[in-house]
Amino acid sequence: KVCYFESPNEGQPLVLIHGLLDSAFGFRKIIPYLDKKFKLYIIDIPGFGKSKLPPIQYLYQVDIFSDMIYKVFQKLSLDNIVLCGHSMGGLIAQHIAIQDSKNKRIQKLVLLSSGGIPHPERDKMRAVLFPADHEEVGRLLQHLYYKETPMPSKLIRKTLVHNWNSREYKFLAENTIERETEIFFGKEARKIKIPTWIISGKQDLITTPEAMKTLKSYIRGSKLILLEHTRHAIHLEKPKDVADIINKL
């Protein structure tokens, strides 16, 4: 089953998909700034948050996540969707947009610090994204935040290390590396034909401005917006700025 949170109002569907090591709760700061013209659907990716998956390695793959989430759109009969994804959620959103090219349920695409372009220092970045001890959690947080880096207590950091190095997360990492050219499909993003906005931080060390410029070159007619003094957690550092852009689409 896929868990999602739904706003009570009616309006154009705005679907939010979170990134790696996150859940639907990660969008908590941006929600108050989003226009009530949108009906929100905030999804827990399968295997994350409240969307539980059995511990079977085959299931932990980005394209399978995409298929499962797209089936939610079909089940709910959603149309005229604004689809927004952060980081890995942005990569999932790209897969969904390509999958939807004939059905045309998705009308607009918003990619926040999106995955899709392999990082030139893949092994180094993998070490950052999967911290081995509580001190490495601090290094990860410095990659996520530009200015006010939150620093949880040592106990909480140890808990995060345990959660972020679970068997399921390792399944996802191994599957993604094994199928890297299929998952990070690069030029395949040219198949995306709907209006697309790419929003990222100028100081992002994970999905760098250079990577976002490359992604923009692949998606014809897409718009790239780089926010100053912002790293990877763009929806947490600049929630109002991001919401203002989405509200004006």
PDB file of C-alpha atoms in Angstrom:
ATOM      1  CA  LYS A   1       0.000   0.000   0.000  1.00  0.00           C
ATOM      2  CA  VAL A   2       1.034   3.589  -0.629  1.00  0.00           C
ATOM      3  CA  CYS A   3       0.262   6.109   2.110  1.00  0.00           C
ATOM      4  CA  TYR A   4      -0.558   9.677   1.148  1.00  0.00           C
ATOM      5  CA  PHE A   5      -1.803  12.766   2.959  1.00  0.00           C
ATOM      6  CA  GLU A   6      -4.593  14.741   1.327  1.00  0.00           C
ATOM      7  CA  SER A   7      -5.728  18.325   1.933  1.00  0.00           C
ATOM      8  CA  PRO A   8      -9.475  18.732   2.601  1.00  0.00           C
ATOM      9  CA  ASN A   9     -10.098  21.411  -0.054  1.00  0.00           C
ATOM     10  CA  GLU A  10     -10.917  20.906  -3.720  1.00  0.00           C
ATOM     11  CA  GLY A  11      -8.657  22.189  -6.492  1.00  0.00           C
ATOM     12  CA  GLN A  12      -6.006  21.258  -9.018  1.00  0.00           C
ATOM     13  CA  PRO A  13      -4.042  18.230  -7.778  1.00  0.00           C
ATOM     14  CA  LEU A  14      -0.544  19.120  -6.600  1.00  0.00           C
ATOM     15  CA  VAL A  15       1.388  15.946  -5.828  1.00  0.00           C
ATOM     16  CA  LEU A  16       4.529  16.194  -3.679  1.00  0.00           C
ATOM     17  CA  ILE A  17       7.108  13.378  -3.637  1.00  0.00           C
ATOM     18  CA  HIS A  18       9.900  13.504  -1.053  1.00  0.00           C
ATOM     19  CA  GLY A  19      13.541  12.502  -1.423  1.00  0.00           C
ATOM     20  CA  LEU A  20      15.926   9.912   0.001  1.00  0.00           C
ATOM     21  CA  LEU A  21      16.148   9.593   3.806  1.00  0.00           C
ATOM     22  CA  ASP A  22      12.916  11.576   4.071  1.00  0.00           C
ATOM     23  CA  SER A  23       9.139  11.198   4.165  1.00  0.00           C
ATOM     24  CA  ALA A  24       6.002  13.201   3.439  1.00  0.00           C
ATOM     25  CA  PHE A  25       6.662  15.035   6.730  1.00  0.00           C
ATOM     26  CA  GLY A  26       9.633  16.695   5.004  1.00  0.00           C
ATOM     27  CA  PHE A  27       7.212  19.040   3.193  1.00  0.00           C
ATOM     28  CA  ARG A  28       5.785  20.417   6.456  1.00  0.00           C
ATOM     29  CA  LYS A  29       7.370  23.875   6.036  1.00  0.00           C
ATOM     30  CA  ILE A  30       6.256  24.473   2.453  1.00  0.00           C
ATOM     31  CA  ILE A  31       2.596  23.461   2.908  1.00  0.00           C
ATOM     32  CA  PRO A  32       1.403  26.650   4.707  1.00  0.00           C
ATOM     33  CA  TYR A  33       2.633  28.793   1.799  1.00  0.00           C
ATOM     34  CA  LEU A  34       0.966  26.825  -1.009  1.00  0.00           C
ATOM     35  CA  ASP A  35      -2.088  28.368  -2.630  1.00  0.00           C
ATOM     36  CA  LYS A  36      -5.499  26.916  -1.750  1.00  0.00           C
ATOM     37  CA  LYS A  37      -6.175  26.574  -5.480  1.00  0.00           C
ATOM     38  CA  PHE A  38      -4.237  23.311  -5.130  1.00  0.00           C
ATOM     39  CA  LYS A  39      -5.539  20.128  -3.583  1.00  0.00           C
ATOM     40  CA  LEU A  40      -2.450  18.549  -2.049  1.00  0.00           C
ATOM     41  CA  TYR A  41      -1.471  14.899  -2.233  1.00  0.00           C
ATOM     42  CA  ILE A  42       1.726  14.323  -0.241  1.00  0.00           C
ATOM     43  CA  ILE A  43       3.050  10.831  -0.793  1.00  0.00           C
ATOM     44  CA  ASP A  44       5.248   8.557   1.288  1.00  0.00           C
ATOM     45  CA  ILE A  45       7.393   6.732  -1.278  1.00  0.00           C
ATOM     46  CA  PRO A  46       6.979   2.934  -0.959  1.00  0.00           C
ATOM     47  CA  GLY A  47       9.362   1.742   1.755  1.00  0.00           C
ATOM     48  CA  PHE A  48       9.489   5.189   3.406  1.00  0.00           C
ATOM     49  CA  GLY A  49       7.378   6.842   6.103  1.00  0.00           C
ATOM     50  CA  LYS A  50       4.053   5.038   6.449  1.00  0.00           C
ATOM     51  CA  SER A  51       4.256   3.277   3.060  1.00  0.00           C
ATOM     52  CA  LYS A  52       5.625  -0.095   4.060  1.00  0.00           C
ATOM     53  CA  LEU A  53       7.196  -2.588   1.655  1.00  0.00           C
ATOM     54  CA  PRO A  54       8.294  -6.150   2.380  1.00  0.00           C
ATOM     55  CA  PRO A  55      12.100  -6.480   2.733  1.00  0.00           C
ATOM     56  CA  ILE A  56      12.544  -7.886  -0.781  1.00  0.00           C
ATOM     57  CA  GLN A  57      15.498  -6.354  -2.618  1.00  0.00           C
ATOM     58  CA  TYR A  58      13.833  -6.327  -6.046  1.00  0.00           C
ATOM     59  CA  LEU A  59      11.111  -3.937  -4.833  1.00  0.00           C
ATOM     60  CA  TYR A  60      13.544  -1.192  -3.812  1.00  0.00           C
ATOM     61  CA  GLN A  61      14.082   0.412  -7.205  1.00  0.00           C
ATOM     62  CA  VAL A  62      13.240   3.905  -8.412  1.00  0.00           C
ATOM     63  CA  ASP A  63      11.276   2.756 -11.441  1.00  0.00           C
ATOM     64  CA  ILE A  64       9.192   0.379  -9.315  1.00  0.00           C
ATOM     65  CA  PHE A  65       8.458   3.236  -6.912  1.00  0.00           C
ATOM     66  CA  SER A  66       7.391   5.270  -9.963  1.00  0.00           C
ATOM     67  CA  ASP A  67       5.038   2.538 -11.183  1.00  0.00           C
ATOM     68  CA  MET A  68       3.430   2.179  -7.759  1.00  0.00           C
ATOM     69  CA  ILE A  69       2.904   5.924  -7.351  1.00  0.00           C
ATOM     70  CA  TYR A  70       1.523   6.270 -10.866  1.00  0.00           C
ATOM     71  CA  LYS A  71      -1.020   3.560 -10.025  1.00  0.00           C
ATOM     72  CA  VAL A  72      -2.162   5.793  -7.143  1.00  0.00           C
ATOM     73  CA  PHE A  73      -2.933   8.539  -9.690  1.00  0.00           C
ATOM     74  CA  GLN A  74      -4.940   6.036 -11.714  1.00  0.00           C
ATOM     75  CA  LYS A  75      -6.735   4.655  -8.661  1.00  0.00           C
ATOM     76  CA  LEU A  76      -7.717   8.178  -7.549  1.00  0.00           C
ATOM     77  CA  SER A  77      -8.597   9.243 -11.134  1.00  0.00           C
ATOM     78  CA  LEU A  78      -6.308  12.266 -10.836  1.00  0.00           C
ATOM     79  CA  ASP A  79      -5.933  14.496 -13.898  1.00  0.00           C
ATOM     80  CA  ASN A  80      -4.449  17.932 -14.631  1.00  0.00           C
ATOM     81  CA  ILE A  81      -1.722  17.167 -12.081  1.00  0.00           C
ATOM     82  CA  VAL A  82       1.118  19.451 -11.055  1.00  0.00           C
ATOM     83  CA  LEU A  83       3.794  16.915 -10.080  1.00  0.00           C
ATOM     84  CA  CYS A  84       6.565  18.080  -7.757  1.00  0.00           C
ATOM     85  CA  GLY A  85       9.462  15.980  -6.502  1.00  0.00           C
ATOM     86  CA  HIS A  86      12.510  16.721  -4.352  1.00  0.00           C
ATOM     87  CA  SER A  87      15.867  14.987  -4.928  1.00  0.00           C
ATOM     88  CA  MET A  88      15.110  11.265  -5.471  1.00  0.00           C
ATOM     89  CA  GLY A  89      11.460  12.304  -5.610  1.00  0.00           C
ATOM     90  CA  GLY A  90      12.361  14.524  -8.562  1.00  0.00           C
ATOM     91  CA  LEU A  91      13.921  11.549 -10.314  1.00  0.00           C
ATOM     92  CA  ILE A  92      10.789   9.506  -9.608  1.00  0.00           C
ATOM     93  CA  ALA A  93       8.686  12.385 -10.966  1.00  0.00           C
ATOM     94  CA  GLN A  94      10.698  12.351 -14.216  1.00  0.00           C
ATOM     95  CA  HIS A  95      10.100   8.608 -14.623  1.00  0.00           C
ATOM     96  CA  ILE A  96       6.371   9.167 -14.026  1.00  0.00           C
ATOM     97  CA  ALA A  97       6.217  12.054 -16.522  1.00  0.00           C
ATOM     98  CA  ILE A  98       7.735   9.876 -19.248  1.00  0.00           C
ATOM     99  CA  GLN A  99       5.456   6.976 -18.335  1.00  0.00           C
ATOM    100  CA  ASP A 100       2.458   9.332 -18.566  1.00  0.00           C
ATOM    101  CA  SER A 101       3.328  10.752 -22.006  1.00  0.00           C
ATOM    102  CA  LYS A 102       0.289   9.100 -23.675  1.00  0.00           C
ATOM    103  CA  ASN A 103      -2.278   9.420 -20.881  1.00  0.00           C
ATOM    104  CA  LYS A 104      -1.454  13.079 -20.160  1.00  0.00           C
ATOM    105  CA  ARG A 105      -2.515  13.077 -16.527  1.00  0.00           C
ATOM    106  CA  ILE A 106       0.535  15.208 -15.658  1.00  0.00           C
ATOM    107  CA  GLN A 107       0.274  18.811 -16.894  1.00  0.00           C
ATOM    108  CA  LYS A 108       3.273  20.445 -15.205  1.00  0.00           C
ATOM    109  CA  LEU A 109       6.464  19.200 -13.602  1.00  0.00           C
ATOM    110  CA  VAL A 110       8.421  20.846 -10.765  1.00  0.00           C
ATOM    111  CA  LEU A 111      11.840  19.399  -9.941  1.00  0.00           C
ATOM    112  CA  LEU A 112      13.386  20.511  -6.633  1.00  0.00           C
ATOM    113  CA  SER A 113      17.139  19.806  -6.426  1.00  0.00           C
ATOM    114  CA  SER A 114      16.312  16.802  -8.569  1.00  0.00           C
ATOM    115  CA  GLY A 115      18.201  13.593  -9.134  1.00  0.00           C
ATOM    116  CA  GLY A 116      18.750  12.438 -12.682  1.00  0.00           C
ATOM    117  CA  ILE A 117      22.344  13.382 -13.467  1.00  0.00           C
ATOM    118  CA  PRO A 118      25.007  11.071 -11.934  1.00  0.00           C
ATOM    119  CA  HIS A 119      27.320  12.876  -9.524  1.00  0.00           C
ATOM    120  CA  PRO A 120      30.944  13.027 -10.783  1.00  0.00           C
ATOM    121  CA  GLU A 121      32.139  11.807  -7.361  1.00  0.00           C
ATOM    122  CA  ARG A 122      29.633   9.007  -6.914  1.00  0.00           C
ATOM    123  CA  ASP A 123      31.465   7.030  -4.210  1.00  0.00           C
ATOM    124  CA  LYS A 124      32.146  10.137  -2.144  1.00  0.00           C
ATOM    125  CA  MET A 125      28.515  11.211  -2.416  1.00  0.00           C
ATOM    126  CA  ARG A 126      27.284   7.747  -1.460  1.00  0.00           C
ATOM    127  CA  ALA A 127      29.378   7.978   1.726  1.00  0.00           C
ATOM    128  CA  VAL A 128      27.772  11.360   2.466  1.00  0.00           C
ATOM    129  CA  LEU A 129      24.221  10.119   1.881  1.00  0.00           C
ATOM    130  CA  PHE A 130      24.636   6.964   3.995  1.00  0.00           C
ATOM    131  CA  PRO A 131      26.451   8.136   7.168  1.00  0.00           C
ATOM    132  CA  ALA A 132      28.216   5.359   9.099  1.00  0.00           C
ATOM    133  CA  ASP A 133      28.292   7.087  12.516  1.00  0.00           C
ATOM    134  CA  HIS A 134      26.804  10.043  14.372  1.00  0.00           C
ATOM    135  CA  GLU A 135      29.668  12.339  13.331  1.00  0.00           C
ATOM    136  CA  GLU A 136      28.999  11.640   9.649  1.00  0.00           C
ATOM    137  CA  VAL A 137      25.374  12.671  10.213  1.00  0.00           C
ATOM    138  CA  GLY A 138      26.742  16.155  10.875  1.00  0.00           C
ATOM    139  CA  ARG A 139      28.581  16.076   7.544  1.00  0.00           C
ATOM    140  CA  LEU A 140      25.373  15.079   5.748  1.00  0.00           C
ATOM    141  CA  LEU A 141      23.438  17.916   7.389  1.00  0.00           C
ATOM    142  CA  GLN A 142      26.096  20.384   6.220  1.00  0.00           C
ATOM    143  CA  HIS A 143      25.447  19.168   2.665  1.00  0.00           C
ATOM    144  CA  LEU A 144      21.726  19.713   3.150  1.00  0.00           C
ATOM    145  CA  TYR A 145      21.741  23.182   4.734  1.00  0.00           C
ATOM    146  CA  TYR A 146      23.638  26.305   3.749  1.00  0.00           C
ATOM    147  CA  LYS A 147      23.308  28.598   6.748  1.00  0.00           C
ATOM    148  CA  GLU A 148      21.440  27.286   9.779  1.00  0.00           C
ATOM    149  CA  THR A 149      22.470  23.641   9.971  1.00  0.00           C
ATOM    150  CA  PRO A 150      20.379  21.824  12.595  1.00  0.00           C
ATOM    151  CA  MET A 151      22.439  19.598  14.870  1.00  0.00           C
ATOM    152  CA  PRO A 152      20.374  16.956  16.698  1.00  0.00           C
ATOM    153  CA  SER A 153      21.563  15.433  19.937  1.00  0.00           C
ATOM    154  CA  LYS A 154      24.067  12.570  19.839  1.00  0.00           C
ATOM    155  CA  LEU A 155      21.308  10.080  20.718  1.00  0.00           C
ATOM    156  CA  ILE A 156      19.090  11.244  17.857  1.00  0.00           C
ATOM    157  CA  ARG A 157      22.040  11.178  15.453  1.00  0.00           C
ATOM    158  CA  LYS A 158      22.778   7.571  16.458  1.00  0.00           C
ATOM    159  CA  THR A 159      19.108   6.720  15.843  1.00  0.00           C
ATOM    160  CA  LEU A 160      19.303   8.338  12.388  1.00  0.00           C
ATOM    161  CA  VAL A 161      22.437   6.305  11.568  1.00  0.00           C
ATOM    162  CA  HIS A 162      20.575   3.124  12.470  1.00  0.00           C
ATOM    163  CA  ASN A 163      17.528   4.064  10.360  1.00  0.00           C
ATOM    164  CA  TRP A 164      19.521   5.340   7.372  1.00  0.00           C
ATOM    165  CA  ASN A 165      21.628   2.179   7.202  1.00  0.00           C
ATOM    166  CA  SER A 166      18.717  -0.223   7.231  1.00  0.00           C
ATOM    167  CA  ARG A 167      18.640  -3.285   5.019  1.00  0.00           C
ATOM    168  CA  GLU A 168      15.985  -1.651   2.838  1.00  0.00           C
ATOM    169  CA  TYR A 169      18.078   1.463   2.184  1.00  0.00           C
ATOM    170  CA  LYS A 170      21.018  -0.751   1.275  1.00  0.00           C
ATOM    171  CA  PHE A 171      18.763  -2.600  -1.174  1.00  0.00           C
ATOM    172  CA  LEU A 172      17.908   0.720  -2.830  1.00  0.00           C
ATOM    173  CA  ALA A 173      21.561   1.824  -2.982  1.00  0.00           C
ATOM    174  CA  GLU A 174      22.739  -1.494  -4.453  1.00  0.00           C
ATOM    175  CA  ASN A 175      19.943  -1.634  -7.027  1.00  0.00           C
ATOM    176  CA  THR A 176      20.532   1.973  -8.090  1.00  0.00           C
ATOM    177  CA  ILE A 177      24.280   1.463  -8.564  1.00  0.00           C
ATOM    178  CA  GLU A 178      23.743  -1.784 -10.473  1.00  0.00           C
ATOM    179  CA  ARG A 179      21.251  -0.121 -12.846  1.00  0.00           C
ATOM    180  CA  GLU A 180      22.743   3.369 -12.780  1.00  0.00           C
ATOM    181  CA  THR A 181      22.385   4.129 -16.496  1.00  0.00           C
ATOM    182  CA  GLU A 182      18.723   3.043 -16.441  1.00  0.00           C
ATOM    183  CA  ILE A 183      17.799   4.915 -13.265  1.00  0.00           C
ATOM    184  CA  PHE A 184      19.843   8.090 -13.862  1.00  0.00           C
ATOM    185  CA  PHE A 185      18.738   8.135 -17.455  1.00  0.00           C
ATOM    186  CA  GLY A 186      20.306  11.474 -18.412  1.00  0.00           C
ATOM    187  CA  LYS A 187      19.407  12.258 -22.000  1.00  0.00           C
ATOM    188  CA  GLU A 188      16.254  10.147 -21.723  1.00  0.00           C
ATOM    189  CA  ALA A 189      14.820  13.197 -19.943  1.00  0.00           C
ATOM    190  CA  ARG A 190      14.382  14.593 -23.461  1.00  0.00           C
ATOM    191  CA  LYS A 191      11.215  12.505 -23.593  1.00  0.00           C
ATOM    192  CA  ILE A 192       9.627  14.895 -21.090  1.00  0.00           C
ATOM    193  CA  LYS A 193       7.412  17.180 -23.159  1.00  0.00           C
ATOM    194  CA  ILE A 194       5.379  19.006 -20.511  1.00  0.00           C
ATOM    195  CA  PRO A 195       6.185  22.429 -19.001  1.00  0.00           C
ATOM    196  CA  THR A 196       8.943  21.889 -16.445  1.00  0.00           C
ATOM    197  CA  TRP A 197      10.491  24.069 -13.741  1.00  0.00           C
ATOM    198  CA  ILE A 198      13.827  23.076 -12.185  1.00  0.00           C
ATOM    199  CA  ILE A 199      14.441  24.800  -8.836  1.00  0.00           C
ATOM    200  CA  SER A 200      17.689  24.290  -6.963  1.00  0.00           C
ATOM    201  CA  GLY A 201      20.166  25.932  -4.621  1.00  0.00           C
ATOM    202  CA  LYS A 202      23.194  27.781  -5.942  1.00  0.00           C
ATOM    203  CA  GLN A 203      25.300  26.190  -3.215  1.00  0.00           C
ATOM    204  CA  ASP A 204      23.888  22.660  -3.573  1.00  0.00           C
ATOM    205  CA  LEU A 205      26.719  20.105  -3.245  1.00  0.00           C
ATOM    206  CA  ILE A 206      24.589  17.032  -3.986  1.00  0.00           C
ATOM    207  CA  THR A 207      22.616  18.029  -7.090  1.00  0.00           C
ATOM    208  CA  THR A 208      24.962  20.767  -8.206  1.00  0.00           C
ATOM    209  CA  PRO A 209      24.033  23.809 -10.323  1.00  0.00           C
ATOM    210  CA  GLU A 210      26.092  22.280 -13.138  1.00  0.00           C
ATOM    211  CA  ALA A 211      23.989  19.113 -12.992  1.00  0.00           C
ATOM    212  CA  MET A 212      20.784  21.169 -13.020  1.00  0.00           C
ATOM    213  CA  LYS A 213      21.990  23.087 -16.070  1.00  0.00           C
ATOM    214  CA  THR A 214      22.626  19.769 -17.809  1.00  0.00           C
ATOM    215  CA  LEU A 215      19.150  18.553 -16.875  1.00  0.00           C
ATOM    216  CA  LYS A 216      17.668  21.783 -18.233  1.00  0.00           C
ATOM    217  CA  SER A 217      19.475  21.220 -21.534  1.00  0.00           C
ATOM    218  CA  TYR A 218      17.789  17.808 -21.825  1.00  0.00           C
ATOM    219  CA  ILE A 219      14.225  18.956 -21.058  1.00  0.00           C
ATOM    220  CA  ARG A 220      13.255  21.231 -23.893  1.00  0.00           C
ATOM    221  CA  GLY A 221      11.701  24.525 -22.840  1.00  0.00           C
ATOM    222  CA  SER A 222      12.308  23.912 -19.145  1.00  0.00           C
ATOM    223  CA  LYS A 223      13.062  26.803 -16.809  1.00  0.00           C
ATOM    224  CA  LEU A 224      15.923  26.750 -14.287  1.00  0.00           C
ATOM    225  CA  ILE A 225      15.720  28.830 -11.102  1.00  0.00           C
ATOM    226  CA  LEU A 226      18.716  28.849  -8.738  1.00  0.00           C
ATOM    227  CA  LEU A 227      18.118  30.220  -5.250  1.00  0.00           C
ATOM    228  CA  GLU A 228      20.992  31.997  -3.515  1.00  0.00           C
ATOM    229  CA  HIS A 229      22.381  30.820  -0.148  1.00  0.00           C
ATOM    230  CA  THR A 230      20.657  27.450  -0.449  1.00  0.00           C
ATOM    231  CA  ARG A 231      21.865  23.867  -0.503  1.00  0.00           C
ATOM    232  CA  HIS A 232      20.038  20.587  -1.060  1.00  0.00           C
ATOM    233  CA  ALA A 233      17.186  20.879   1.460  1.00  0.00           C
ATOM    234  CA  ILE A 234      15.667  23.668  -0.608  1.00  0.00           C
ATOM    235  CA  HIS A 235      12.100  22.978   0.588  1.00  0.00           C
ATOM    236  CA  LEU A 236      13.230  23.387   4.209  1.00  0.00           C
ATOM    237  CA  GLU A 237      15.636  26.313   3.766  1.00  0.00           C
ATOM    238  CA  LYS A 238      13.500  28.382   1.390  1.00  0.00           C
ATOM    239  CA  PRO A 239       9.935  27.062   1.712  1.00  0.00           C
ATOM    240  CA  LYS A 240       8.235  30.379   0.931  1.00  0.00           C
ATOM    241  CA  ASP A 241      10.406  31.072  -2.117  1.00  0.00           C
ATOM    242  CA  VAL A 242       9.705  27.613  -3.520  1.00  0.00           C
ATOM    243  CA  ALA A 243       5.968  27.879  -2.778  1.00  0.00           C
ATOM    244  CA  ASP A 244       5.777  31.308  -4.430  1.00  0.00           C
ATOM    245  CA  ILE A 245       7.244  29.837  -7.628  1.00  0.00           C
ATOM    246  CA  ILE A 246       4.790  26.921  -7.599  1.00  0.00           C
ATOM    247  CA  ASN A 247       1.838  29.243  -6.884  1.00  0.00           C
ATOM    248  CA  LYS A 248       2.655  31.316  -9.967  1.00  0.00           C
ATOM    249  CA  LEU A 249       2.929  28.406 -12.413  1.00  0.00           C
TER     250      LEU A 249
END
